[in-house]
Amino acid sequence: MTRIDELQVLKSLDPARTDADPNGRRAQADLRRILATEPTPVPARKRSGPRIAVALASVAAATAAVLVLTSALGGDRAFATWTATPTGLSAGERADAADSCRKEQKSASPEYRDQLSKATIAIAERRGAWTLVVLADRSGFGALCITDDSRHLFRSYFGFIGTTPAADRPAPRALTPTSLGTGSIDNHSLSVAAGLAGADVTAVTYTSPTRGKITATVNASQFALWLPGNDLTDANRTGVPVQVSYRDGTTATLTLRL
């Protein structure tokens, strides 16, 4: 990484050709005027941290957090590169995406540090410039990160983290959503449906009224799909139908609801 000398940069912007003489007549006059002036108190400014979005519902609400960190620099604006069918990541890209997700989630949710360190990559997919990663373990813990990979500085990040109790985990032909709803990133809405998949589930698709057929990634007892827009705003209340394929070749329509 190239180091930048901020002082030299600032000097290059200064219209003055030489350094000021502190003993000069003008400098001494300015100093006397400043010292003779009563200081004006300035009220302290309150610092505001990143907003926490709670629009995305969670089945594990008692132990889950939903996060949205926003950047205003560049990136894939309005999800221009997003695709309805995901592609995979290379081994190096998977590792980088997982490391980034762990880092962001550990910083935002330190109570999950141990689980994040031990969790493995269940899902790693790409939709245009965007990557989605799910880290999970056998105890029902899961962490999801959606990131605009076209950014290399101040990258936008959307995430979920939590643990699903054993009683809520799905039967072999069922799905248990842990993230279902609409959130925002860079002032644009995105809808997410993700969670645990039963052992017999091999594929999940959602037919969007605005985007057509959306293919989920299903792997390691997890499923995940997302799309731009607010399709799933009321999904946690009204439910959303998805098409499911099973190992025996049969299909069914299930309704996701929290």
PDB file of C-alpha atoms in Angstrom:
ATOM      1  CA  MET A   1       0.000   0.000   0.000  1.00  0.00           C
ATOM      2  CA  THR A   2       1.397   3.441  -0.940  1.00  0.00           C
ATOM      3  CA  ARG A   3       1.817   5.781   2.030  1.00  0.00           C
ATOM      4  CA  ILE A   4       0.644   9.378   1.601  1.00  0.00           C
ATOM      5  CA  ASP A   5       2.345  12.319   3.332  1.00  0.00           C
ATOM      6  CA  GLU A   6      -0.736  14.362   4.215  1.00  0.00           C
ATOM      7  CA  LEU A   7       1.327  17.436   5.197  1.00  0.00           C
ATOM      8  CA  GLN A   8       3.103  17.544   1.844  1.00  0.00           C
ATOM      9  CA  VAL A   9      -0.254  17.152   0.045  1.00  0.00           C
ATOM     10  CA  LEU A  10      -1.739  20.043   1.997  1.00  0.00           C
ATOM     11  CA  LYS A  11       1.316  22.191   1.298  1.00  0.00           C
ATOM     12  CA  SER A  12       0.943  21.528  -2.412  1.00  0.00           C
ATOM     13  CA  LEU A  13      -2.546  23.012  -2.249  1.00  0.00           C
ATOM     14  CA  ASP A  14      -1.411  26.173  -0.420  1.00  0.00           C
ATOM     15  CA  PRO A  15      -1.259  29.161  -2.800  1.00  0.00           C
ATOM     16  CA  ALA A  16       1.562  30.657  -0.717  1.00  0.00           C
ATOM     17  CA  ARG A  17       4.972  30.127  -2.299  1.00  0.00           C
ATOM     18  CA  THR A  18       6.991  30.173   0.989  1.00  0.00           C
ATOM     19  CA  ASP A  19       6.451  29.270   4.627  1.00  0.00           C
ATOM     20  CA  ALA A  20       5.108  32.079   6.839  1.00  0.00           C
ATOM     21  CA  ASP A  21       7.664  33.962   8.987  1.00  0.00           C
ATOM     22  CA  PRO A  22       6.448  33.767  12.614  1.00  0.00           C
ATOM     23  CA  ASN A  23       8.566  36.806  13.527  1.00  0.00           C
ATOM     24  CA  GLY A  24       7.259  38.985  10.724  1.00  0.00           C
ATOM     25  CA  ARG A  25       5.259  42.166  11.361  1.00  0.00           C
ATOM     26  CA  ARG A  26       1.954  40.695  10.104  1.00  0.00           C
ATOM     27  CA  ALA A  27       2.317  37.407  12.018  1.00  0.00           C
ATOM     28  CA  GLN A  28       3.040  39.267  15.279  1.00  0.00           C
ATOM     29  CA  ALA A  29       0.058  41.583  14.762  1.00  0.00           C
ATOM     30  CA  ASP A  30      -2.264  38.629  14.096  1.00  0.00           C
ATOM     31  CA  LEU A  31      -1.009  36.889  17.248  1.00  0.00           C
ATOM     32  CA  ARG A  32      -1.721  39.950  19.427  1.00  0.00           C
ATOM     33  CA  ARG A  33      -5.226  40.255  17.956  1.00  0.00           C
ATOM     34  CA  ILE A  34      -6.015  36.565  18.604  1.00  0.00           C
ATOM     35  CA  LEU A  35      -4.773  36.678  22.203  1.00  0.00           C
ATOM     36  CA  ALA A  36      -6.888  39.769  22.884  1.00  0.00           C
ATOM     37  CA  THR A  37     -10.107  38.124  21.686  1.00  0.00           C
ATOM     38  CA  GLU A  38     -12.519  36.399  24.098  1.00  0.00           C
ATOM     39  CA  PRO A  39     -12.916  32.731  23.133  1.00  0.00           C
ATOM     40  CA  THR A  40     -16.385  31.620  21.997  1.00  0.00           C
ATOM     41  CA  PRO A  41     -17.462  28.267  23.487  1.00  0.00           C
ATOM     42  CA  VAL A  42     -18.353  25.613  20.888  1.00  0.00           C
ATOM     43  CA  PRO A  43     -20.934  22.986  21.878  1.00  0.00           C
ATOM     44  CA  ALA A  44     -19.691  19.398  21.679  1.00  0.00           C
ATOM     45  CA  ARG A  45     -20.961  17.411  18.691  1.00  0.00           C
ATOM     46  CA  LYS A  46     -22.503  14.051  19.299  1.00  0.00           C
ATOM     47  CA  ARG A  47     -21.034  11.266  17.210  1.00  0.00           C
ATOM     48  CA  SER A  48     -23.484   9.007  15.499  1.00  0.00           C
ATOM     49  CA  GLY A  49     -22.588   5.418  14.731  1.00  0.00           C
ATOM     50  CA  PRO A  50     -23.831   3.280  11.846  1.00  0.00           C
ATOM     51  CA  ARG A  51     -27.551   2.762  11.670  1.00  0.00           C
ATOM     52  CA  ILE A  52     -28.885  -0.612  12.611  1.00  0.00           C
ATOM     53  CA  ALA A  53     -31.690  -1.798  10.344  1.00  0.00           C
ATOM     54  CA  VAL A  54     -34.280  -4.152  11.820  1.00  0.00           C
ATOM     55  CA  ALA A  55     -36.498  -4.542   8.768  1.00  0.00           C
ATOM     56  CA  LEU A  56     -35.207  -8.062   8.204  1.00  0.00           C
ATOM     57  CA  ALA A  57     -37.100 -10.389  10.522  1.00  0.00           C
ATOM     58  CA  SER A  58     -35.416 -13.277  12.306  1.00  0.00           C
ATOM     59  CA  VAL A  59     -36.754 -16.539  13.686  1.00  0.00           C
ATOM     60  CA  ALA A  60     -33.998 -16.395  16.273  1.00  0.00           C
ATOM     61  CA  ALA A  61     -34.844 -12.853  17.294  1.00  0.00           C
ATOM     62  CA  ALA A  62     -33.654 -13.259  20.866  1.00  0.00           C
ATOM     63  CA  THR A  63     -30.099 -14.079  19.777  1.00  0.00           C
ATOM     64  CA  ALA A  64     -29.809 -12.446  16.357  1.00  0.00           C
ATOM     65  CA  ALA A  65     -28.671  -9.129  14.993  1.00  0.00           C
ATOM     66  CA  VAL A  66     -29.299  -7.601  11.579  1.00  0.00           C
ATOM     67  CA  LEU A  67     -26.812  -5.107  10.248  1.00  0.00           C
ATOM     68  CA  VAL A  68     -26.558  -2.604   7.429  1.00  0.00           C
ATOM     69  CA  LEU A  69     -23.361  -0.633   6.887  1.00  0.00           C
ATOM     70  CA  THR A  70     -23.487   1.952   4.126  1.00  0.00           C
ATOM     71  CA  SER A  71     -20.879   3.498   1.870  1.00  0.00           C
ATOM     72  CA  ALA A  72     -21.443   6.344  -0.557  1.00  0.00           C
ATOM     73  CA  LEU A  73     -18.427   5.779  -2.775  1.00  0.00           C
ATOM     74  CA  GLY A  74     -18.785   4.150  -6.199  1.00  0.00           C
ATOM     75  CA  GLY A  75     -19.835   0.540  -6.350  1.00  0.00           C
ATOM     76  CA  ASP A  76     -22.521  -1.311  -8.282  1.00  0.00           C
ATOM     77  CA  ARG A  77     -25.212   1.346  -8.091  1.00  0.00           C
ATOM     78  CA  ALA A  78     -28.820   0.152  -8.128  1.00  0.00           C
ATOM     79  CA  PHE A  79     -27.586  -3.472  -8.387  1.00  0.00           C
ATOM     80  CA  ALA A  80     -26.876  -3.049 -12.098  1.00  0.00           C
ATOM     81  CA  THR A  81     -24.819  -6.257 -12.319  1.00  0.00           C
ATOM     82  CA  TRP A  82     -27.082  -8.464 -10.185  1.00  0.00           C
ATOM     83  CA  THR A  83     -28.148 -11.810 -11.706  1.00  0.00           C
ATOM     84  CA  ALA A  84     -31.101 -14.070 -10.886  1.00  0.00           C
ATOM     85  CA  THR A  85     -28.919 -17.184 -11.121  1.00  0.00           C
ATOM     86  CA  PRO A  86     -25.799 -17.238  -8.948  1.00  0.00           C
ATOM     87  CA  THR A  87     -22.350 -18.447  -9.886  1.00  0.00           C
ATOM     88  CA  GLY A  88     -19.697 -19.976  -7.670  1.00  0.00           C
ATOM     89  CA  LEU A  89     -16.488 -18.483  -6.319  1.00  0.00           C
ATOM     90  CA  SER A  90     -12.959 -19.763  -6.714  1.00  0.00           C
ATOM     91  CA  ALA A  91     -11.226 -21.271  -3.690  1.00  0.00           C
ATOM     92  CA  GLY A  92      -9.326 -18.029  -3.123  1.00  0.00           C
ATOM     93  CA  GLU A  93     -12.450 -15.898  -3.480  1.00  0.00           C
ATOM     94  CA  ARG A  94     -14.335 -18.153  -1.055  1.00  0.00           C
ATOM     95  CA  ALA A  95     -11.591 -17.816   1.536  1.00  0.00           C
ATOM     96  CA  ASP A  96     -11.385 -14.042   1.113  1.00  0.00           C
ATOM     97  CA  ALA A  97     -15.172 -13.632   1.339  1.00  0.00           C
ATOM     98  CA  ALA A  98     -15.341 -15.801   4.460  1.00  0.00           C
ATOM     99  CA  ASP A  99     -12.485 -13.926   6.142  1.00  0.00           C
ATOM    100  CA  SER A 100     -14.147 -10.596   5.368  1.00  0.00           C
ATOM    101  CA  CYS A 101     -17.499 -11.798   6.724  1.00  0.00           C
ATOM    102  CA  ARG A 102     -15.917 -13.103   9.932  1.00  0.00           C
ATOM    103  CA  LYS A 103     -14.083  -9.835  10.460  1.00  0.00           C
ATOM    104  CA  GLU A 104     -17.160  -7.668   9.949  1.00  0.00           C
ATOM    105  CA  GLN A 105     -19.401  -9.868  12.083  1.00  0.00           C
ATOM    106  CA  LYS A 106     -16.871 -10.174  14.919  1.00  0.00           C
ATOM    107  CA  SER A 107     -16.577  -6.404  15.001  1.00  0.00           C
ATOM    108  CA  ALA A 108     -20.359  -5.881  15.004  1.00  0.00           C
ATOM    109  CA  SER A 109     -21.343  -8.858  17.193  1.00  0.00           C
ATOM    110  CA  PRO A 110     -18.413  -9.744  19.490  1.00  0.00           C
ATOM    111  CA  GLU A 111     -20.590 -12.114  21.510  1.00  0.00           C
ATOM    112  CA  TYR A 112     -20.391 -14.526  18.550  1.00  0.00           C
ATOM    113  CA  ARG A 113     -16.604 -14.436  18.162  1.00  0.00           C
ATOM    114  CA  ASP A 114     -16.016 -18.067  19.148  1.00  0.00           C
ATOM    115  CA  GLN A 115     -18.776 -19.408  16.912  1.00  0.00           C
ATOM    116  CA  LEU A 116     -17.594 -17.289  13.994  1.00  0.00           C
ATOM    117  CA  SER A 117     -14.048 -18.601  14.392  1.00  0.00           C
ATOM    118  CA  LYS A 118     -15.235 -22.216  14.252  1.00  0.00           C
ATOM    119  CA  ALA A 119     -17.993 -21.886  11.625  1.00  0.00           C
ATOM    120  CA  THR A 120     -17.278 -23.167   8.116  1.00  0.00           C
ATOM    121  CA  ILE A 121     -18.385 -21.913   4.714  1.00  0.00           C
ATOM    122  CA  ALA A 122     -21.821 -23.329   3.910  1.00  0.00           C
ATOM    123  CA  ILE A 123     -22.627 -21.051   0.946  1.00  0.00           C
ATOM    124  CA  ALA A 124     -20.453 -18.794  -1.175  1.00  0.00           C
ATOM    125  CA  GLU A 125     -22.065 -17.354  -4.306  1.00  0.00           C
ATOM    126  CA  ARG A 126     -21.729 -14.425  -6.676  1.00  0.00           C
ATOM    127  CA  ARG A 127     -24.454 -12.391  -8.399  1.00  0.00           C
ATOM    128  CA  GLY A 128     -22.703  -9.901 -10.631  1.00  0.00           C
ATOM    129  CA  ALA A 129     -20.427  -7.755  -8.473  1.00  0.00           C
ATOM    130  CA  TRP A 130     -22.056  -9.049  -5.290  1.00  0.00           C
ATOM    131  CA  THR A 131     -21.015 -11.948  -3.079  1.00  0.00           C
ATOM    132  CA  LEU A 132     -23.127 -13.759  -0.512  1.00  0.00           C
ATOM    133  CA  VAL A 133     -21.499 -15.908   2.166  1.00  0.00           C
ATOM    134  CA  VAL A 134     -23.118 -18.066   4.830  1.00  0.00           C
ATOM    135  CA  LEU A 135     -20.949 -19.337   7.684  1.00  0.00           C
ATOM    136  CA  ALA A 136     -22.558 -22.075   9.765  1.00  0.00           C
ATOM    137  CA  ASP A 137     -22.012 -24.911  12.225  1.00  0.00           C
ATOM    138  CA  ARG A 138     -23.951 -27.976  13.391  1.00  0.00           C
ATOM    139  CA  SER A 139     -25.418 -26.202  16.424  1.00  0.00           C
ATOM    140  CA  GLY A 140     -27.798 -24.044  14.333  1.00  0.00           C
ATOM    141  CA  PHE A 141     -25.511 -21.023  14.267  1.00  0.00           C
ATOM    142  CA  GLY A 142     -25.388 -19.039  11.044  1.00  0.00           C
ATOM    143  CA  ALA A 143     -23.929 -15.755   9.780  1.00  0.00           C
ATOM    144  CA  LEU A 144     -24.794 -14.210   6.411  1.00  0.00           C
ATOM    145  CA  CYS A 145     -22.947 -11.422   4.599  1.00  0.00           C
ATOM    146  CA  ILE A 146     -23.871  -9.735   1.306  1.00  0.00           C
ATOM    147  CA  THR A 147     -21.123  -7.479  -0.051  1.00  0.00           C
ATOM    148  CA  ASP A 148     -20.554  -5.319  -3.106  1.00  0.00           C
ATOM    149  CA  ASP A 149     -17.180  -6.649  -4.253  1.00  0.00           C
ATOM    150  CA  SER A 150     -16.698  -3.863  -6.784  1.00  0.00           C
ATOM    151  CA  ARG A 151     -15.717  -1.657  -3.856  1.00  0.00           C
ATOM    152  CA  HIS A 152     -12.206  -1.974  -2.467  1.00  0.00           C
ATOM    153  CA  LEU A 153     -12.506   0.913  -0.030  1.00  0.00           C
ATOM    154  CA  PHE A 154     -15.450   1.498   2.335  1.00  0.00           C
ATOM    155  CA  ARG A 155     -17.276  -1.541   0.957  1.00  0.00           C
ATOM    156  CA  SER A 156     -20.988  -1.843   1.591  1.00  0.00           C
ATOM    157  CA  TYR A 157     -22.034  -4.768   3.737  1.00  0.00           C
ATOM    158  CA  PHE A 158     -25.363  -6.332   4.699  1.00  0.00           C
ATOM    159  CA  GLY A 159     -25.542  -9.106   7.275  1.00  0.00           C
ATOM    160  CA  PHE A 160     -27.399 -11.386   9.629  1.00  0.00           C
ATOM    161  CA  ILE A 161     -26.172 -13.462  12.561  1.00  0.00           C
ATOM    162  CA  GLY A 162     -27.939 -15.732  15.036  1.00  0.00           C
ATOM    163  CA  THR A 163     -28.636 -19.247  16.298  1.00  0.00           C
ATOM    164  CA  THR A 164     -31.723 -21.328  15.492  1.00  0.00           C
ATOM    165  CA  PRO A 165     -32.931 -23.488  18.416  1.00  0.00           C
ATOM    166  CA  ALA A 166     -33.067 -27.237  17.803  1.00  0.00           C
ATOM    167  CA  ALA A 167     -36.864 -27.244  18.040  1.00  0.00           C
ATOM    168  CA  ASP A 168     -37.098 -24.860  15.062  1.00  0.00           C
ATOM    169  CA  ARG A 169     -34.743 -26.700  12.720  1.00  0.00           C
ATOM    170  CA  PRO A 170     -36.405 -28.178   9.633  1.00  0.00           C
ATOM    171  CA  ALA A 171     -37.625 -31.692   8.899  1.00  0.00           C
ATOM    172  CA  PRO A 172     -35.927 -33.413   5.902  1.00  0.00           C
ATOM    173  CA  ARG A 173     -38.369 -31.935   3.351  1.00  0.00           C
ATOM    174  CA  ALA A 174     -38.833 -28.531   4.971  1.00  0.00           C
ATOM    175  CA  LEU A 175     -37.197 -25.110   5.150  1.00  0.00           C
ATOM    176  CA  THR A 176     -36.680 -22.886   8.185  1.00  0.00           C
ATOM    177  CA  PRO A 177     -36.008 -19.248   7.234  1.00  0.00           C
ATOM    178  CA  THR A 178     -33.739 -17.271   9.534  1.00  0.00           C
ATOM    179  CA  SER A 179     -33.570 -14.160   7.334  1.00  0.00           C
ATOM    180  CA  LEU A 180     -36.777 -13.180   5.553  1.00  0.00           C
ATOM    181  CA  GLY A 181     -37.686  -9.654   4.582  1.00  0.00           C
ATOM    182  CA  THR A 182     -36.407  -6.433   3.046  1.00  0.00           C
ATOM    183  CA  GLY A 183     -33.512  -4.271   4.160  1.00  0.00           C
ATOM    184  CA  SER A 184     -31.390  -1.593   2.519  1.00  0.00           C
ATOM    185  CA  ILE A 185     -27.854  -0.984   1.393  1.00  0.00           C
ATOM    186  CA  ASP A 186     -26.551   2.266  -0.097  1.00  0.00           C
ATOM    187  CA  ASN A 187     -30.103   3.638   0.043  1.00  0.00           C
ATOM    188  CA  HIS A 188     -31.406   0.851  -2.178  1.00  0.00           C
ATOM    189  CA  SER A 189     -33.755  -1.935  -1.050  1.00  0.00           C
ATOM    190  CA  LEU A 190     -32.887  -5.600  -1.231  1.00  0.00           C
ATOM    191  CA  SER A 191     -34.950  -8.644  -0.268  1.00  0.00           C
ATOM    192  CA  VAL A 192     -33.469 -11.743   1.345  1.00  0.00           C
ATOM    193  CA  ALA A 193     -34.711 -15.269   2.021  1.00  0.00           C
ATOM    194  CA  ALA A 194     -32.182 -17.525   3.703  1.00  0.00           C
ATOM    195  CA  GLY A 195     -32.033 -20.165   6.379  1.00  0.00           C
ATOM    196  CA  LEU A 196     -31.831 -23.885   7.077  1.00  0.00           C
ATOM    197  CA  ALA A 197     -32.743 -26.563   4.526  1.00  0.00           C
ATOM    198  CA  GLY A 198     -33.869 -30.106   5.308  1.00  0.00           C
ATOM    199  CA  ALA A 199     -31.620 -33.005   4.341  1.00  0.00           C
ATOM    200  CA  ASP A 200     -33.781 -33.974   1.332  1.00  0.00           C
ATOM    201  CA  VAL A 201     -33.923 -30.465  -0.188  1.00  0.00           C
ATOM    202  CA  THR A 202     -31.743 -30.066  -3.291  1.00  0.00           C
ATOM    203  CA  ALA A 203     -33.040 -26.835  -4.890  1.00  0.00           C
ATOM    204  CA  VAL A 204     -35.119 -23.751  -4.022  1.00  0.00           C
ATOM    205  CA  THR A 205     -36.470 -21.087  -6.371  1.00  0.00           C
ATOM    206  CA  TYR A 206     -38.617 -18.004  -5.889  1.00  0.00           C
ATOM    207  CA  THR A 207     -40.693 -16.415  -8.659  1.00  0.00           C
ATOM    208  CA  SER A 208     -40.586 -12.659  -8.229  1.00  0.00           C
ATOM    209  CA  PRO A 209     -43.318 -10.467  -9.740  1.00  0.00           C
ATOM    210  CA  THR A 210     -40.617  -7.952 -10.664  1.00  0.00           C
ATOM    211  CA  ARG A 211     -37.530 -10.074 -11.391  1.00  0.00           C
ATOM    212  CA  GLY A 212     -38.855 -13.438 -12.553  1.00  0.00           C
ATOM    213  CA  LYS A 213     -37.414 -16.750 -11.371  1.00  0.00           C
ATOM    214  CA  ILE A 214     -34.697 -16.410  -8.707  1.00  0.00           C
ATOM    215  CA  THR A 215     -32.506 -19.442  -8.022  1.00  0.00           C
ATOM    216  CA  ALA A 216     -31.263 -19.997  -4.500  1.00  0.00           C
ATOM    217  CA  THR A 217     -27.999 -21.642  -3.549  1.00  0.00           C
ATOM    218  CA  VAL A 218     -28.579 -24.788  -1.468  1.00  0.00           C
ATOM    219  CA  ASN A 219     -25.623 -26.393   0.301  1.00  0.00           C
ATOM    220  CA  ALA A 220     -24.588 -27.850   3.654  1.00  0.00           C
ATOM    221  CA  SER A 221     -28.158 -27.729   5.030  1.00  0.00           C
ATOM    222  CA  GLN A 222     -28.466 -24.011   4.182  1.00  0.00           C
ATOM    223  CA  PHE A 223     -30.299 -22.070   1.463  1.00  0.00           C
ATOM    224  CA  ALA A 224     -30.008 -18.429   0.420  1.00  0.00           C
ATOM    225  CA  LEU A 225     -31.351 -16.106  -2.259  1.00  0.00           C
ATOM    226  CA  TRP A 226     -31.660 -12.349  -2.559  1.00  0.00           C
ATOM    227  CA  LEU A 227     -32.837  -9.806  -5.094  1.00  0.00           C
ATOM    228  CA  PRO A 228     -32.988  -6.031  -5.506  1.00  0.00           C
ATOM    229  CA  GLY A 229     -36.204  -4.341  -4.447  1.00  0.00           C
ATOM    230  CA  ASN A 230     -38.831  -4.754  -1.756  1.00  0.00           C
ATOM    231  CA  ASP A 231     -40.549  -7.957  -2.910  1.00  0.00           C
ATOM    232  CA  LEU A 232     -40.300  -9.538   0.533  1.00  0.00           C
ATOM    233  CA  THR A 233     -41.238  -6.563   2.701  1.00  0.00           C
ATOM    234  CA  ASP A 234     -44.252  -8.324   4.236  1.00  0.00           C
ATOM    235  CA  ALA A 235     -43.017 -11.897   3.816  1.00  0.00           C
ATOM    236  CA  ASN A 236     -42.515 -12.479   7.526  1.00  0.00           C
ATOM    237  CA  ARG A 237     -46.194 -11.678   8.065  1.00  0.00           C
ATOM    238  CA  THR A 238     -47.953 -12.944   4.944  1.00  0.00           C
ATOM    239  CA  GLY A 239     -45.534 -15.680   3.884  1.00  0.00           C
ATOM    240  CA  VAL A 240     -43.873 -16.170   0.512  1.00  0.00           C
ATOM    241  CA  PRO A 241     -44.202 -19.256  -1.732  1.00  0.00           C
ATOM    242  CA  VAL A 242     -41.055 -20.973  -3.010  1.00  0.00           C
ATOM    243  CA  GLN A 243     -40.616 -24.021  -5.215  1.00  0.00           C
ATOM    244  CA  VAL A 244     -38.583 -26.866  -3.709  1.00  0.00           C
ATOM    245  CA  SER A 245     -36.964 -29.914  -5.339  1.00  0.00           C
ATOM    246  CA  TYR A 246     -36.100 -33.084  -3.428  1.00  0.00           C
ATOM    247  CA  ARG A 247     -33.551 -35.878  -3.748  1.00  0.00           C
ATOM    248  CA  ASP A 248     -36.169 -38.315  -5.002  1.00  0.00           C
ATOM    249  CA  GLY A 249     -36.978 -36.053  -7.954  1.00  0.00           C
ATOM    250  CA  THR A 250     -40.291 -34.731  -6.633  1.00  0.00           C
ATOM    251  CA  THR A 251     -41.146 -31.067  -6.159  1.00  0.00           C
ATOM    252  CA  ALA A 252     -43.416 -29.043  -3.920  1.00  0.00           C
ATOM    253  CA  THR A 253     -44.406 -25.473  -3.134  1.00  0.00           C
ATOM    254  CA  LEU A 254     -43.628 -24.369   0.423  1.00  0.00           C
ATOM    255  CA  THR A 255     -44.566 -21.116   2.124  1.00  0.00           C
ATOM    256  CA  LEU A 256     -41.773 -19.384   4.011  1.00  0.00           C
ATOM    257  CA  ARG A 257     -42.980 -17.569   7.084  1.00  0.00           C
ATOM    258  CA  LEU A 258     -41.435 -16.573  10.397  1.00  0.00           C
TER     259      LEU A 258
END
